[in-house]
Coordinates of N, CA and C in Angstrom, one line a residue:
A20 N 115.2 215.7 -170.2 CA 114.2 215.5 -170.9 C 113.7 214.3 -171.6
Q21 N 112.5 214.1 -172.2 CA 112.5 213.1 -172.7 C 111.3 213.2 -174.0
I22 N 111.3 212.5 -175.3 CA 110.7 213.1 -176.5 C 109.9 211.6 -176.7
I23 N 108.6 211.7 -176.6 CA 107.6 210.6 -176.7 C 107.1 211.2 -178.4
Q24 N 107.1 210.3 -179.4 CA 106.5 210.5 -180.6 C 105.3 209.7 -180.5
E25 N 104.1 210.2 -180.6 CA 103.0 209.5 -180.6 C 102.3 209.5 -182.1
D26 N 102.6 210.0 -182.8 CA 102.1 210.1 -184.1 C 103.2 210.8 -185.1
I27 N 102.8 210.4 -186.3 CA 104.1 211.2 -187.2 C 104.3 212.4 -187.0
N28 N 103.4 213.4 -187.1 CA 103.5 214.8 -186.8 C 103.1 215.4 -185.5
R29 N 102.9 214.3 -184.2 CA 102.7 214.8 -183.0 C 103.9 214.2 -181.9
I30 N 104.2 215.2 -181.3 CA 105.6 214.9 -180.2 C 105.0 215.5 -178.8
I31 N 105.3 214.6 -178.0 CA 105.5 215.3 -176.4 C 106.6 215.3 -175.8
I32 N 107.2 216.3 -175.1 CA 108.3 216.7 -174.8 C 108.2 216.6 -173.1
N33 N 108.6 215.6 -172.1 CA 108.4 215.7 -171.2 C 109.8 216.5 -170.3
V34 N 109.5 217.3 -169.6 CA 110.5 218.4 -169.1 C 110.4 218.1 -167.6
R35 N 111.4 218.0 -166.7 CA 111.3 217.9 -165.7 C 111.3 219.1 -165.1
N36 N 110.3 219.3 -164.0 CA 110.0 220.8 -163.3 C 111.5 221.2 -162.8
N37 N 112.0 222.3 -163.2 CA 113.0 223.4 -162.9 C 112.9 224.7 -163.2
E38 N 113.3 225.6 -162.3 CA 112.9 226.9 -162.2 C 114.0 227.4 -163.1
K39 N 115.0 226.7 -164.0 CA 115.8 227.3 -164.7 C 115.0 227.3 -166.3
F40 N 114.0 226.1 -166.1 CA 113.3 226.2 -167.5 C 112.1 227.0 -167.7
D41 N 112.3 228.5 -167.9 CA 111.2 229.3 -167.9 C 110.6 229.5 -169.4
A42 N 109.8 230.4 -169.5 CA 109.1 230.9 -170.8 C 110.0 231.0 -172.0
N43 N 111.4 231.7 -171.5 CA 112.2 231.6 -172.7 C 113.0 230.2 -173.5
S44 N 112.9 229.4 -172.4 CA 113.4 227.9 -173.0 C 112.2 227.6 -173.2
K45 N 111.2 227.6 -172.7 CA 110.1 226.9 -173.7 C 109.9 227.2 -175.2
N46 N 110.1 228.5 -175.3 CA 109.6 229.2 -176.9 C 111.1 228.8 -177.5
E47 N 112.2 228.7 -176.9 CA 113.6 228.3 -177.7 C 113.2 226.6 -178.1
L48 N 112.7 225.9 -177.2 CA 112.5 224.3 -177.4 C 111.5 224.0 -178.6
I49 N 110.4 224.8 -178.5 CA 109.5 224.8 -179.4 C 110.1 225.5 -181.0
K50 N 110.8 226.4 -181.2 CA 111.3 227.1 -182.4 C 112.2 225.8 -183.1
R51 N 113.1 225.4 -182.0 CA 114.1 224.3 -182.5 C 113.7 222.9 -182.8
S52 N 112.7 222.7 -182.2 CA 111.8 221.4 -182.2 C 111.3 221.6 -183.8
K53 N 110.7 222.5 -184.3 CA 109.7 222.8 -185.6 C 110.7 223.2 -186.6
G54 N 112.0 223.5 -186.1 CA 113.1 223.6 -186.9 C 113.4 222.2 -187.5
I55 N 113.4 221.3 -186.6 CA 114.2 220.2 -187.1 C 112.8 219.2 -187.5
F56 N 111.9 219.2 -187.2 CA 110.7 218.4 -187.4 C 109.8 218.9 -188.3
G57 N 109.8 220.1 -188.6 CA 108.9 220.9 -189.6 C 107.7 221.5 -188.9
E58 N 107.2 222.5 -189.4 CA 106.3 223.4 -188.8 C 104.6 223.1 -188.7
S59 N 104.8 221.6 -189.1 CA 103.1 221.0 -189.0 C 103.3 220.1 -187.7
L60 N 104.6 220.1 -187.3 CA 104.7 219.4 -185.8 C 103.8 219.6 -184.9
V61 N 103.1 219.0 -184.3 CA 102.0 219.4 -183.3 C 102.8 219.0 -181.9
L62 N 103.1 219.8 -181.2 CA 104.3 219.6 -180.2 C 103.7 220.2 -178.6
S63 N 103.6 219.4 -177.5 CA 103.2 219.3 -176.4 C 104.2 219.1 -175.5
I64 N 104.4 219.9 -174.6 CA 105.4 220.2 -173.5 C 104.9 219.8 -172.1
K65 N 105.2 218.7 -171.5 CA 104.7 218.3 -170.3 C 105.6 218.6 -169.3
H66 N 105.3 219.4 -168.1 CA 106.0 219.7 -167.0 C 105.8 218.4 -165.9
V67 N 107.2 217.6 -165.7 CA 106.8 216.3 -164.9 C 107.6 216.3 -163.8
D68 N 107.3 215.9 -162.8 CA 108.3 215.8 -161.5 C 109.4 214.9 -161.6
T69 N 109.3 213.8 -162.3 CA 110.3 212.7 -162.7 C 110.1 212.0 -164.0
I70 N 111.1 211.5 -164.6 CA 111.1 210.9 -165.8 C 111.4 209.2 -165.5
P71 N 110.5 208.4 -165.3 CA 111.1 207.1 -164.8 C 112.0 206.6 -166.0
C72 N 112.7 205.5 -165.2 CA 113.5 204.7 -165.9 C 112.7 203.6 -166.5
E73 N 112.9 202.7 -167.7 CA 112.4 201.6 -168.0 C 112.6 200.5 -166.6
P74 N 112.0 199.5 -166.8 CA 112.3 198.2 -165.9 C 113.7 197.6 -166.1
S75 N 114.3 197.9 -167.1 CA 115.8 197.3 -167.3 C 116.7 198.3 -166.3
G76 N 116.2 199.6 -165.8 CA 117.0 200.4 -165.4 C 117.7 201.5 -166.2
K77 N 117.2 201.2 -167.4 CA 118.0 202.4 -168.5 C 117.0 203.4 -168.6
F78 N 117.5 204.6 -169.0 CA 116.4 205.7 -169.1 C 116.6 206.1 -170.9
R79 N 115.0 206.0 -171.4 CA 115.0 206.2 -172.9 C 114.8 207.7 -173.1
F80 N 115.7 208.0 -174.0 CA 115.5 209.7 -173.8 C 114.5 209.9 -175.2
V81 N 114.3 208.8 -176.2 CA 113.4 209.0 -177.2 C 112.5 207.7 -177.2
I82 N 111.2 207.9 -177.4 CA 110.3 206.7 -177.7 C 109.4 207.2 -178.4
S83 N 109.4 206.0 -179.5 CA 108.3 206.2 -180.5 C 107.1 205.2 -180.2
R84 N 105.8 205.7 -180.3 CA 105.0 204.8 -180.2 C 104.1 204.6 -181.5
I85 N 104.8 205.2 -182.3 CA 104.1 205.2 -183.7 C 103.8 203.4 -184.2
N86 N 104.2 202.7 -184.1 CA 104.3 201.3 -184.6 C 103.4 200.7 -183.6
N87 N 102.9 201.0 -182.5 CA 102.4 200.5 -181.4 C 100.8 200.6 -181.4
K88 N 100.2 201.5 -182.7 CA 98.8 201.6 -182.9 C 98.3 200.4 -184.2

């Protein structure tokens, strides 16, 4: 999975398509994320086929785009 923070209270979590990630997993992820980041968090979960590496070949687990605006 990869977390992308678009704004102070807005996070996107990219999750690779996987048969093990079901509705229960999604609900648990939402519950835990809101427990960490707060109930006002706007959370989107995107199912993706792949999570690409950076041009350097490294994988970024967390990306913050707050300062890029």
